[in-house]
Short mmCIF file of C-alpha atoms in Angstrom, two decimals:
data_model
loop_
_atom_site.label_atom_id
_atom_site.label_comp_id
_atom_site.label_asym_id
_atom_site.label_seq_id
_atom_site.Cartn_x
_atom_site.Cartn_y
_atom_site.Cartn_z
CA UNK G 146 72.56 115.71 103.20
CA UNK G 147 74.81 112.65 103.06
CA UNK G 148 78.59 112.92 103.06
CA UNK G 149 80.29 112.11 99.79
CA UNK G 150 83.32 109.88 99.40
CA UNK G 151 85.99 112.59 99.13
CA UNK G 152 89.28 111.76 97.40
CA UNK G 153 92.14 114.08 96.49
CA UNK G 154 95.47 114.01 94.74
CA UNK G 155 98.31 116.20 95.92
CA UNK G 156 98.21 119.52 94.12
CA UNK G 157 101.02 119.89 91.60
CA UNK G 158 103.60 122.63 91.75
CA UNK G 159 103.51 124.79 88.61
CA UNK G 160 107.22 125.08 87.96
CA UNK G 161 107.22 122.74 84.97
CA UNK G 162 105.28 120.39 82.75
CA UNK G 163 103.48 117.23 83.93
CA UNK G 164 105.38 113.92 83.91
CA UNK G 165 104.74 110.20 84.46
CA UNK G 166 104.57 110.50 88.26
CA UNK G 167 101.84 113.12 88.03
CA UNK G 168 99.88 110.98 85.57
CA UNK G 169 100.20 107.89 87.76
CA UNK G 170 98.92 109.62 90.90
CA UNK G 171 95.96 111.13 89.07
CA UNK G 172 94.99 107.83 87.46
CA UNK G 173 95.16 106.02 90.82
CA UNK G 174 92.77 108.57 92.28
CA UNK G 175 90.50 108.42 89.24
CA UNK G 176 90.24 104.62 89.39
CA UNK G 177 89.32 104.84 93.08
CA UNK G 178 86.78 107.61 92.37
CA UNK G 179 85.20 105.67 89.49
CA UNK G 180 85.09 102.45 91.51
CA UNK G 181 83.34 104.18 94.42
CA UNK G 182 80.75 105.63 92.04
CA UNK G 183 80.35 102.18 90.51
CA UNK G 184 79.69 100.84 94.03
CA UNK G 185 76.79 103.29 94.27
CA UNK G 186 78.47 105.97 96.38
CA UNK G 187 78.37 109.71 95.77
CA UNK G 188 81.94 110.86 95.15
CA UNK G 189 83.87 114.13 95.08
CA UNK G 190 87.29 113.97 93.42
CA UNK G 191 89.63 116.95 93.70
CA UNK G 192 92.90 117.72 91.95
CA UNK G 193 94.63 120.97 91.08
CA UNK G 194 97.65 123.24 91.31
CA UNK G 195 99.95 124.77 93.92
CA UNK G 196 100.88 128.15 92.43
CA UNK G 197 102.69 130.21 95.06
CA UNK G 198 106.27 130.28 96.31
CA UNK G 199 109.75 131.44 95.47
CA UNK G 200 110.39 128.94 92.68
CA UNK G 201 107.32 130.20 90.80
CA UNK G 202 108.30 133.83 91.39
CA UNK G 203 111.81 133.20 90.08
CA UNK G 204 110.65 131.15 87.06
CA UNK G 205 108.17 133.89 86.11
CA UNK G 206 110.87 136.56 86.38
CA UNK G 207 113.20 134.45 84.22
CA UNK G 208 110.44 134.23 81.60
CA UNK G 209 109.81 137.97 81.77
CA UNK G 210 106.21 137.43 82.91
CA UNK G 211 104.16 138.37 85.91
CA UNK G 212 103.77 135.47 88.35
CA UNK G 213 100.01 135.33 87.72
CA UNK G 214 100.41 135.29 83.93
CA UNK G 215 103.03 132.55 84.28
CA UNK G 216 100.66 130.48 86.44
CA UNK G 217 97.70 131.06 84.14
CA UNK G 218 99.64 129.71 81.15
CA UNK G 219 100.79 126.62 83.03
CA UNK G 220 97.33 126.05 84.52
CA UNK G 221 95.93 125.82 80.99
CA UNK G 222 98.42 123.09 80.07
CA UNK G 223 97.81 121.20 83.34
CA UNK G 224 94.05 121.36 82.81
CA UNK G 225 94.55 119.93 79.33
CA UNK G 226 96.67 117.17 80.88
CA UNK G 227 93.85 116.27 83.29
CA UNK G 228 91.47 115.99 80.32
CA UNK G 229 94.01 113.89 78.40
CA UNK G 230 94.06 111.34 81.26
CA UNK G 231 90.28 110.98 81.16
CA UNK G 232 89.90 112.05 84.78
CA UNK G 233 86.46 112.40 86.38
CA UNK G 234 87.50 115.08 88.86
CA UNK G 235 84.66 117.20 90.22
CA UNK G 236 86.75 120.31 90.78
CA UNK G 237 90.16 121.75 89.97
CA UNK G 238 91.71 123.89 92.69
CA UNK G 239 94.19 126.71 92.08
CA UNK G 240 95.81 128.24 95.13
CA UNK G 241 95.78 131.67 93.45
CA UNK G 242 91.96 131.65 93.36
CA UNK G 243 89.99 134.00 95.62
CA UNK G 244 88.00 131.15 97.19
CA UNK G 245 91.23 129.47 98.35
CA UNK G 246 92.92 132.64 99.61
CA UNK G 247 89.87 133.58 101.68
CA UNK G 248 89.95 130.27 103.57
CA UNK G 249 93.73 130.35 104.13
CA UNK G 250 93.48 133.85 105.60
CA UNK G 251 90.48 132.91 107.76
CA UNK G 252 92.44 129.97 109.21
CA UNK G 253 95.53 132.12 109.84
CA UNK G 254 93.40 134.75 111.61
CA UNK G 255 91.66 132.13 113.77
CA UNK G 256 94.82 130.22 114.76
CA UNK G 257 96.67 133.45 115.52
CA UNK G 258 93.84 134.68 117.75
CA UNK G 259 93.91 131.35 119.60
CA UNK G 260 97.63 131.57 120.31
CA UNK G 261 98.97 128.88 117.96
CA UNK G 262 101.57 131.21 116.37
CA UNK G 263 104.52 133.18 117.70
CA UNK G 264 107.20 135.36 116.14
CA UNK G 265 110.90 134.55 116.41
CA UNK G 266 114.22 135.37 114.78
CA UNK G 267 116.40 132.62 113.37
CA UNK G 268 119.69 132.35 111.59
CA UNK G 269 120.20 129.31 109.43
CA UNK G 270 120.60 127.73 106.04
CA UNK G 271 117.82 128.02 103.47
CA UNK G 272 117.12 125.93 100.38
CA UNK G 273 115.31 127.95 97.73
CA UNK G 274 114.67 124.82 95.69
CA UNK G 275 112.81 123.11 98.55
CA UNK G 276 111.60 126.43 100.06
CA UNK G 277 112.62 125.29 103.52
CA UNK G 278 115.25 125.84 106.19
CA UNK G 279 117.79 123.02 106.54
CA UNK G 280 119.69 122.14 109.68
CA UNK G 281 123.25 121.15 110.52
CA UNK G 282 122.24 117.49 110.80
CA UNK G 283 121.41 117.49 107.09
CA UNK G 284 125.01 118.32 106.14
CA UNK G 285 127.05 115.64 104.39
CA UNK G 286 130.44 114.54 105.81
CA UNK G 287 132.23 117.00 103.49
CA UNK G 288 130.24 119.93 104.90
CA UNK G 289 127.98 120.45 101.90
CA UNK G 290 124.26 119.83 101.75
CA UNK G 291 122.65 117.09 99.60
CA UNK G 292 122.17 118.05 95.95
CA UNK G 293 118.39 117.61 96.34
CA UNK G 294 118.35 120.92 98.25
CA UNK G 295 119.91 122.86 95.37
CA UNK G 296 121.64 126.08 96.35
CA UNK G 297 121.67 126.55 100.14
CA UNK G 298 122.21 130.10 101.44
CA UNK G 299 122.68 131.51 104.93
CA UNK G 300 119.71 133.57 106.09
CA UNK G 301 118.98 135.58 109.19
CA UNK G 302 115.38 136.69 109.49
CA UNK G 303 112.31 136.98 111.69
CA UNK G 304 109.27 134.85 110.90
CA UNK G 305 106.03 133.51 112.30
CA UNK G 306 106.06 129.98 113.72
CA UNK G 307 103.31 127.41 114.34
CA UNK G 308 103.60 125.42 117.59
CA UNK G 309 103.90 121.80 116.49
CA UNK G 310 105.80 120.29 119.40
CA UNK G 311 102.87 120.36 121.83
CA UNK G 312 100.99 117.93 119.58
CA UNK G 313 103.76 115.38 118.99
CA UNK G 314 102.56 112.73 121.45
CA UNK G 315 98.94 113.15 120.38
CA UNK G 316 99.89 112.57 116.73
CA UNK G 317 102.01 109.52 117.57
CA UNK G 318 99.11 108.03 119.54
CA UNK G 319 96.65 108.71 116.73
CA UNK G 320 98.79 107.02 114.08
CA UNK G 321 99.45 104.07 116.35
CA UNK G 322 95.74 103.67 117.19
CA UNK G 323 94.63 103.95 113.54
CA UNK G 324 96.66 101.48 111.45
CA UNK G 325 94.84 102.34 108.23
CA UNK G 326 95.55 106.09 108.52
CA UNK G 327 98.84 105.82 106.61
CA UNK G 328 99.15 103.08 103.99
CA UNK G 329 101.09 101.02 103.13
CA UNK G 330 102.24 99.91 106.59
CA UNK G 331 105.94 100.59 105.99
CA UNK G 332 105.19 104.28 105.34
CA UNK G 333 103.21 104.36 108.60
CA UNK G 334 106.16 102.81 110.43
CA UNK G 335 108.51 105.43 108.94
CA UNK G 336 106.35 108.24 110.33
CA UNK G 337 106.07 106.57 113.73
CA UNK G 338 109.85 106.13 113.77
CA UNK G 339 110.37 109.79 112.89
CA UNK G 340 108.01 110.94 115.67
CA UNK G 341 109.56 108.57 118.20
CA UNK G 342 113.18 109.50 117.51
CA UNK G 343 112.98 113.24 116.82
CA UNK G 344 111.76 116.28 118.70
CA UNK G 345 109.24 117.98 116.45
CA UNK G 346 110.46 121.48 115.62
CA UNK G 347 107.93 124.28 115.26
CA UNK G 348 106.95 125.09 111.68
CA UNK G 349 107.90 128.39 110.07
CA UNK G 350 104.65 129.45 108.38
CA UNK G 351 105.72 132.80 106.90
CA UNK G 352 108.20 134.33 104.51
CA UNK G 353 109.15 138.03 104.57
CA UNK G 354 107.40 139.93 101.76
CA UNK G 355 110.69 141.76 101.23
CA UNK G 356 112.14 138.47 99.95
CA UNK G 357 109.05 136.82 98.54
CA UNK G 358 106.01 138.65 97.21
CA UNK G 359 104.29 135.72 95.47
CA UNK G 360 102.21 134.28 98.27
CA UNK G 361 99.07 134.82 100.30
CA UNK G 362 99.55 137.82 102.64
CA UNK G 363 99.48 137.02 106.36
CA UNK G 364 96.29 138.84 107.44
CA UNK G 365 97.60 139.89 110.88
CA UNK G 366 101.03 140.97 109.61
CA UNK G 367 101.20 142.23 106.00
CA UNK G 368 105.01 142.29 106.10
CA UNK G 369 104.81 138.53 105.47
CA UNK G 370 103.30 136.03 103.05
CA UNK G 371 102.22 132.50 103.90
CA UNK G 372 104.69 129.61 103.64
CA UNK G 373 103.77 127.72 100.49
CA UNK G 374 103.14 124.37 102.23
CA UNK G 375 100.79 125.86 104.83
CA UNK G 376 98.94 127.47 101.94
CA UNK G 377 98.96 124.33 99.75
CA UNK G 378 97.69 121.84 102.35
CA UNK G 379 94.64 124.01 103.02
CA UNK G 380 93.36 123.28 99.49
CA UNK G 381 91.84 120.06 100.80
CA UNK G 382 89.43 122.10 102.94
CA UNK G 383 89.24 125.40 101.03
CA UNK G 384 87.24 123.76 98.23
CA UNK G 385 84.80 122.07 100.66
CA UNK G 386 84.42 125.45 102.40
CA UNK G 387 83.68 127.17 99.11
CA UNK G 388 81.12 124.49 98.31
CA UNK G 389 79.30 124.97 101.57
CA UNK G 390 80.66 122.20 103.79
CA UNK G 391 79.29 123.27 107.18
CA UNK G 392 81.91 121.34 109.23
CA UNK G 393 84.81 123.13 107.53
CA UNK G 394 83.15 126.54 107.46
CA UNK G 395 82.29 126.34 111.14
CA UNK G 396 85.76 125.27 112.24
CA UNK G 397 87.65 127.79 110.12
CA UNK G 398 85.35 130.82 110.51
CA UNK G 399 85.41 131.06 106.72
CA UNK G 400 82.54 132.59 104.77
CA UNK G 401 83.69 132.23 101.14
CA UNK G 402 82.14 134.76 98.80
CA UNK G 403 81.86 132.12 96.07
CA UNK G 404 79.45 129.89 98.06
CA UNK G 405 77.13 128.25 95.54
CA UNK G 406 76.10 124.93 97.02
CA UNK G 407 75.96 122.85 100.19
CA UNK G 408 78.09 119.73 99.92
CA UNK G 409 79.16 117.53 102.82
CA UNK G 410 82.74 116.46 102.06
CA UNK G 411 85.03 116.62 105.10
CA UNK G 412 86.79 114.57 106.37
CA UNK G 413 88.56 113.37 103.24
CA UNK G 414 88.32 109.61 102.75
CA UNK G 415 91.67 109.41 100.96
CA UNK G 416 94.58 111.72 100.15
CA UNK G 417 96.60 110.07 97.34
CA UNK G 418 100.19 111.37 97.61
CA UNK G 419 103.78 110.56 96.67
CA UNK G 420 106.30 109.25 99.20
CA UNK G 421 108.36 112.47 99.04
CA UNK G 422 105.65 114.55 100.75
CA UNK G 423 104.64 112.16 103.53
CA UNK G 424 105.97 114.40 106.32
CA UNK G 425 103.84 117.34 105.21
CA UNK G 426 100.69 115.20 105.07
CA UNK G 427 101.30 112.85 108.00
CA UNK G 428 102.82 115.36 110.46
CA UNK G 429 102.07 119.02 109.59
CA UNK G 430 98.59 118.52 108.13
CA UNK G 431 97.07 116.48 111.01
CA UNK G 432 98.38 119.02 113.55
CA UNK G 433 97.00 121.92 111.50
CA UNK G 434 93.61 120.19 111.44
CA UNK G 435 93.69 119.46 115.17
CA UNK G 436 94.41 123.13 115.85
CA UNK G 437 91.37 124.01 113.72
CA UNK G 438 89.22 121.44 115.58
CA UNK G 439 88.61 119.53 112.36
CA UNK G 440 88.56 115.73 112.03
CA UNK G 441 91.55 114.13 110.33
CA UNK G 442 91.38 112.54 106.88
CA UNK G 443 90.61 108.83 107.03
CA UNK G 444 93.59 107.69 104.99
CA UNK G 445 96.84 108.73 103.33
CA UNK G 446 97.55 106.43 100.37
CA UNK G 447 101.27 106.81 99.67
CA UNK G 448 102.63 105.72 96.30
CA UNK G 449 106.20 105.31 95.10
CA UNK G 450 108.22 106.78 92.26
CA UNK G 451 108.78 105.60 88.71
CA UNK G 452 112.18 104.93 87.22
CA UNK G 453 112.89 104.45 83.52
CA UNK G 454 114.99 101.42 82.56
CA UNK G 455 116.20 101.08 86.16
CA UNK G 456 117.49 104.64 86.44
CA UNK G 457 116.11 107.89 87.83
CA UNK G 458 114.21 109.89 85.22
CA UNK G 459 116.07 112.95 84.06
CA UNK G 460 115.23 115.51 81.39
CA UNK G 461 118.90 116.35 80.93
CA UNK G 462 119.75 112.78 79.92
CA UNK G 463 116.50 112.28 77.99
CA UNK G 464 115.61 109.38 80.28
CA UNK G 465 111.93 110.30 80.60
CA UNK G 466 108.49 108.96 79.72
CA UNK G 467 106.12 111.51 78.21
CA UNK G 468 102.61 110.34 79.16
CA UNK G 469 100.99 112.43 76.42
CA UNK G 470 103.22 110.89 73.74
CA UNK G 471 102.44 107.36 74.97
CA UNK G 472 98.69 108.09 75.05
CA UNK G 473 98.79 109.60 71.55
CA UNK G 474 100.65 106.55 70.26
CA UNK G 475 99.02 103.68 72.16
CA UNK G 476 95.72 105.04 73.41
CA UNK G 477 94.59 106.27 76.81
CA UNK G 478 93.33 102.92 78.14
CA UNK G 479 96.59 101.13 77.32
CA UNK G 480 98.45 103.76 79.36
CA UNK G 481 95.96 103.68 82.25
CA UNK G 482 96.07 99.89 82.34
CA UNK G 483 99.86 99.66 82.33
CA UNK G 484 100.59 102.09 85.16
CA UNK G 485 98.02 100.49 87.50
CA UNK G 486 98.80 96.89 86.52
CA UNK G 487 102.57 97.36 86.66
CA UNK G 488 102.89 99.28 89.94
CA UNK G 489 101.02 98.64 93.18
CA UNK G 490 100.37 101.59 95.51
CA UNK G 491 103.48 101.79 97.68
CA UNK G 492 106.73 100.57 96.10
CA UNK G 493 108.79 102.21 93.37
CA UNK G 494 108.25 101.07 89.79
CA UNK G 495 110.31 100.72 86.66
CA UNK G 496 108.97 101.72 83.26
CA UNK G 497 110.49 99.94 80.29
CA UNK G 498 109.22 100.36 76.76
CA UNK G 499 109.57 96.63 76.16
CA UNK G 500 107.59 95.90 79.35
CA UNK G 501 104.84 98.24 78.22
CA UNK G 502 104.69 96.60 74.80
CA UNK G 503 104.72 93.12 76.35
CA UNK G 504 101.77 93.86 78.66
CA UNK G 505 99.87 95.51 75.82
CA UNK G 506 100.40 92.50 73.58
CA UNK G 507 99.87 89.71 76.12
CA UNK G 508 97.16 91.10 78.39
CA UNK G 509 95.28 93.63 76.28
CA UNK G 510 95.58 92.50 72.66
CA UNK G 511 95.96 88.70 73.06
CA UNK G 512 94.09 88.44 76.38
CA UNK G 513 91.10 90.75 76.65
CA UNK G 514 90.89 91.97 73.06
CA UNK G 515 91.15 88.51 71.54
CA UNK G 516 88.54 87.09 73.93
CA UNK G 517 85.95 89.76 73.17
CA UNK G 518 86.58 89.73 69.44
CA UNK G 519 86.39 85.98 68.94
CA UNK G 520 83.45 85.54 71.32
CA UNK G 521 81.33 88.15 69.55
CA UNK G 522 82.53 87.15 66.09
CA UNK G 523 81.52 83.50 66.69
CA UNK G 524 78.09 84.59 67.90
CA UNK G 525 77.65 86.63 64.70
CA UNK G 526 78.92 83.81 62.52
CA UNK G 527 77.07 80.88 64.09
CA UNK G 528 73.92 82.51 65.50
CA UNK G 529 73.53 85.73 63.48
CA UNK G 530 74.46 87.73 66.57
CA UNK G 531 71.42 86.54 68.56
CA UNK G 532 71.97 85.67 72.24
CA UNK G 533 71.09 82.00 72.93
CA UNK G 534 69.32 80.84 76.14
CA UNK G 535 71.11 81.51 79.40
CA UNK G 536 73.64 78.95 80.58
CA UNK G 537 75.70 79.13 83.77
CA UNK G 538 78.88 77.14 83.15
CA UNK G 539 81.16 80.14 83.79
CA UNK G 540 78.84 81.88 86.26
CA UNK G 541 80.82 80.73 89.33
CA UNK G 542 84.08 81.99 87.79
CA UNK G 543 82.46 85.32 86.96
CA UNK G 544 80.92 85.63 90.42
CA UNK G 545 84.26 84.98 92.10
CA UNK G 546 86.02 87.50 89.86
CA UNK G 547 83.35 90.09 90.64
CA UNK G 548 83.41 89.46 94.41
CA UNK G 549 87.22 89.55 94.57
CA UNK G 550 87.41 92.66 92.40
CA UNK G 551 84.85 94.53 94.51
CA UNK G 552 86.61 93.55 97.75
CA UNK G 553 89.93 94.81 96.38
CA UNK G 554 88.37 98.05 95.11
CA UNK G 555 86.85 98.74 98.52
CA UNK G 556 90.37 98.39 99.98
CA UNK G 557 91.96 100.52 97.20
CA UNK G 558 93.99 97.46 96.14
CA UNK G 559 93.91 98.36 92.48
CA UNK G 560 96.61 96.04 91.19
CA UNK G 561 95.01 93.08 92.97
CA UNK G 562 91.62 94.01 91.49
CA UNK G 563 93.08 93.92 87.97
CA UNK G 564 94.68 90.58 88.75
CA UNK G 565 91.26 89.19 89.79
CA UNK G 566 89.70 90.46 86.56
CA UNK G 567 92.42 88.84 84.46
CA UNK G 568 91.78 85.48 86.11
CA UNK G 569 88.36 85.62 84.42
CA UNK G 570 89.90 86.78 81.11
CA UNK G 571 92.29 83.81 81.21
CA UNK G 572 89.56 81.37 82.26
CA UNK G 573 87.28 82.44 79.42
CA UNK G 574 90.08 82.17 76.86
CA UNK G 575 90.89 78.67 78.14
CA UNK G 576 87.18 77.83 77.88
CA UNK G 577 87.31 78.61 74.14
CA UNK G 578 90.25 76.24 73.73
CA UNK G 579 88.59 73.51 75.84
CA UNK G 580 85.15 73.65 74.20
CA UNK G 581 86.34 74.39 70.62
CA UNK G 582 83.11 76.10 69.44
CA UNK G 583 84.41 76.19 65.86
CA UNK G 584 84.35 72.37 65.91
CA UNK G 585 80.94 72.24 67.56
CA UNK G 586 79.59 74.46 64.79
CA UNK G 587 80.41 71.79 62.20
CA UNK G 588 78.22 69.18 63.93
CA UNK G 589 74.44 69.88 63.86
CA UNK G 590 73.99 67.40 66.74
CA UNK G 591 76.06 69.78 68.93
CA UNK G 592 73.85 72.84 68.32
CA UNK G 593 72.58 73.00 71.90
CA UNK G 594 76.10 72.67 73.29
CA UNK G 595 77.30 75.45 70.96
CA UNK G 596 74.49 77.67 72.31
CA UNK G 597 75.70 77.02 75.85
CA UNK G 598 79.30 77.83 75.05
CA UNK G 599 78.45 81.01 73.15
CA UNK G 600 76.23 82.29 75.95
CA UNK G 601 78.96 81.73 78.55
CA UNK G 602 81.55 83.52 76.44
CA UNK G 603 79.50 86.56 75.49
CA UNK G 604 78.06 86.98 78.99
CA UNK G 605 81.62 86.78 80.39
CA UNK G 606 82.55 89.65 78.06
CA UNK G 607 79.65 91.71 79.42
CA UNK G 608 80.69 91.04 83.04
CA UNK G 609 84.28 91.99 82.19
CA UNK G 610 83.11 95.32 80.75
CA UNK G 611 81.48 96.14 84.10
CA UNK G 612 84.53 95.13 86.16
CA UNK G 613 86.95 96.99 83.89
CA UNK G 614 85.05 100.27 83.77
CA UNK G 615 86.93 102.00 86.65
CA UNK G 616 90.28 101.15 85.04
CA UNK G 617 89.79 101.38 81.27
CA UNK G 618 86.42 103.11 80.81
CA UNK G 619 86.77 103.72 77.09
CA UNK G 620 87.36 100.02 76.41
CA UNK G 621 84.53 98.98 78.75
CA UNK G 622 82.18 101.30 76.88
CA UNK G 623 83.34 99.83 73.54
CA UNK G 624 82.55 96.31 74.74
CA UNK G 625 79.08 97.45 75.80
CA UNK G 626 78.60 99.14 72.43
CA UNK G 627 79.66 96.00 70.54
CA UNK G 628 77.15 94.05 72.65
CA UNK G 629 74.57 96.65 71.56
CA UNK G 630 73.81 97.44 75.21
CA UNK G 631 72.57 100.93 76.15
CA UNK G 632 74.44 103.28 78.47
CA UNK G 633 77.80 102.59 80.08
CA UNK G 634 78.80 99.70 82.38
CA UNK G 635 79.38 102.08 85.29
CA UNK G 636 77.63 100.20 88.11
CA UNK G 637 79.30 97.17 89.66
CA UNK G 638 75.90 95.70 90.51
CA UNK G 639 75.71 95.01 86.77
CA UNK G 640 78.41 92.32 87.15
CA UNK G 641 75.77 89.81 88.31
CA UNK G 642 75.61 86.86 85.91
CA UNK G 643 72.72 86.62 83.45
CA UNK G 644 72.41 90.19 82.22
CA UNK G 645 72.18 89.25 78.54
CA UNK G 646 68.63 88.09 77.67
CA UNK G 647 67.99 85.30 75.16
CA UNK G 648 67.02 86.61 71.75
CA UNK G 649 68.90 89.90 72.12
CA UNK G 650 70.85 91.01 69.03
CA UNK G 651 74.45 92.20 69.58
CA UNK G 652 76.24 94.86 67.54
CA UNK G 653 79.34 94.61 65.38
CA UNK G 654 82.61 93.27 66.83
CA UNK G 655 85.76 95.34 66.26
CA UNK G 656 89.36 95.06 67.54
CA UNK G 657 89.76 96.69 70.96
CA UNK G 658 93.56 96.66 70.99
CA UNK G 659 95.13 96.32 67.54
CA UNK G 660 98.38 94.36 67.58
CA UNK G 661 101.43 96.60 67.66
CA UNK G 662 105.21 96.60 67.41
CA UNK G 663 107.02 98.65 70.07
CA UNK G 664 106.30 101.96 71.83
CA UNK G 665 107.70 105.36 70.94
CA UNK G 666 107.90 106.63 74.50
#
């Protein structure tokens, strides 16, 4: 049983509706998952929801609903959102599910028995919004705490703690010895700096049930529920455990009752996460795994945040981008293309409606769409839609685009991969201008040359469909359909030049990206 390429998004907290940042992260992971399948690998792609914690309990109470009913309603809208984005996820985890709870409790029982936890009383300041204790060093000069923490209250309580400090040097050494573990490099350097300059405090992994009931009960002490982050991080292994991953089941002593298969998934090949949760994934999660005797994930891919028109997005000011509205107005592939093309994995990005419209017009409508439409239309007009004999004038350009794209996809350099593809789009459009097939068609003596030009153009369109499939699968499938080719262009091996045989009849060309005015985001 071979291990699958296992990729995850962070699981989203159900205290609101999905926004642009959620959509971006999920599309990044989906493009990587699709590209790995296109490279011939077996893939498992996981996304889902984080449903426990005080914020959920309070929001449910405010709505006059039980916490579970509140989560069930939101889970339905989040599942619909996943479908709207065209994701190819293999599973959807909910932390309220029995299969997840069983694994969390098995891990807690095991780590407690092995001496990783201890009980202690603390008095300090607690942020309900962030569900974490804050320290004096987080205070601002005026004595208050940053607004990002929301209301901060003084608490005195006894909890269970996980011994992190003993693993600090080990973690530092691991990150230093494995440069690709946290990407991009500047996020890795931030974590190394944090570990070098701070003493790692032990992690509070419980909350008193008297204060918080909406959580997974601590199996060895029912007066407490599990801290939401300890619970949430386990999702990455609770699903593999439920699906029969022997490495995870053996290390966690978990025997999920829902076992229905035997997949080999762990370790994860990539966790795709936002920059705001790096500490949880780069510090807490590796130490949790080490305590369980599980291998660490191979890579954390850390993306940035989106702004709108150079300012932080805010519902109160109306400065937001609704992904569903953009998709309904412009189409799913236009949205998928823009977020990956505009923002590389790592830095922050800036959404502008004019920028979206400009990329749509220049790169999709005038670039790709125009190339495919005029190439196929000329073949219909001048050769009744019949593919002429093979000719290789653009084969070197196509081969370079394919090789560069595949290399970038293997490195999860999605923006660079799109750039490589558009070099071929631009080259093929220039080729039309240079060869002027509409002029060749008027001269019977140039019939053979016209055949050569038409073959190069239409074959370039076929290659582009294959390269584009991980990014804009609907459009890639439309190109294949207009070429009258069976199936979908979902294998990158199909990018090899010469796939269209002479004498083959194409289908009917149609506009891929109709020209538009401006977005209603």
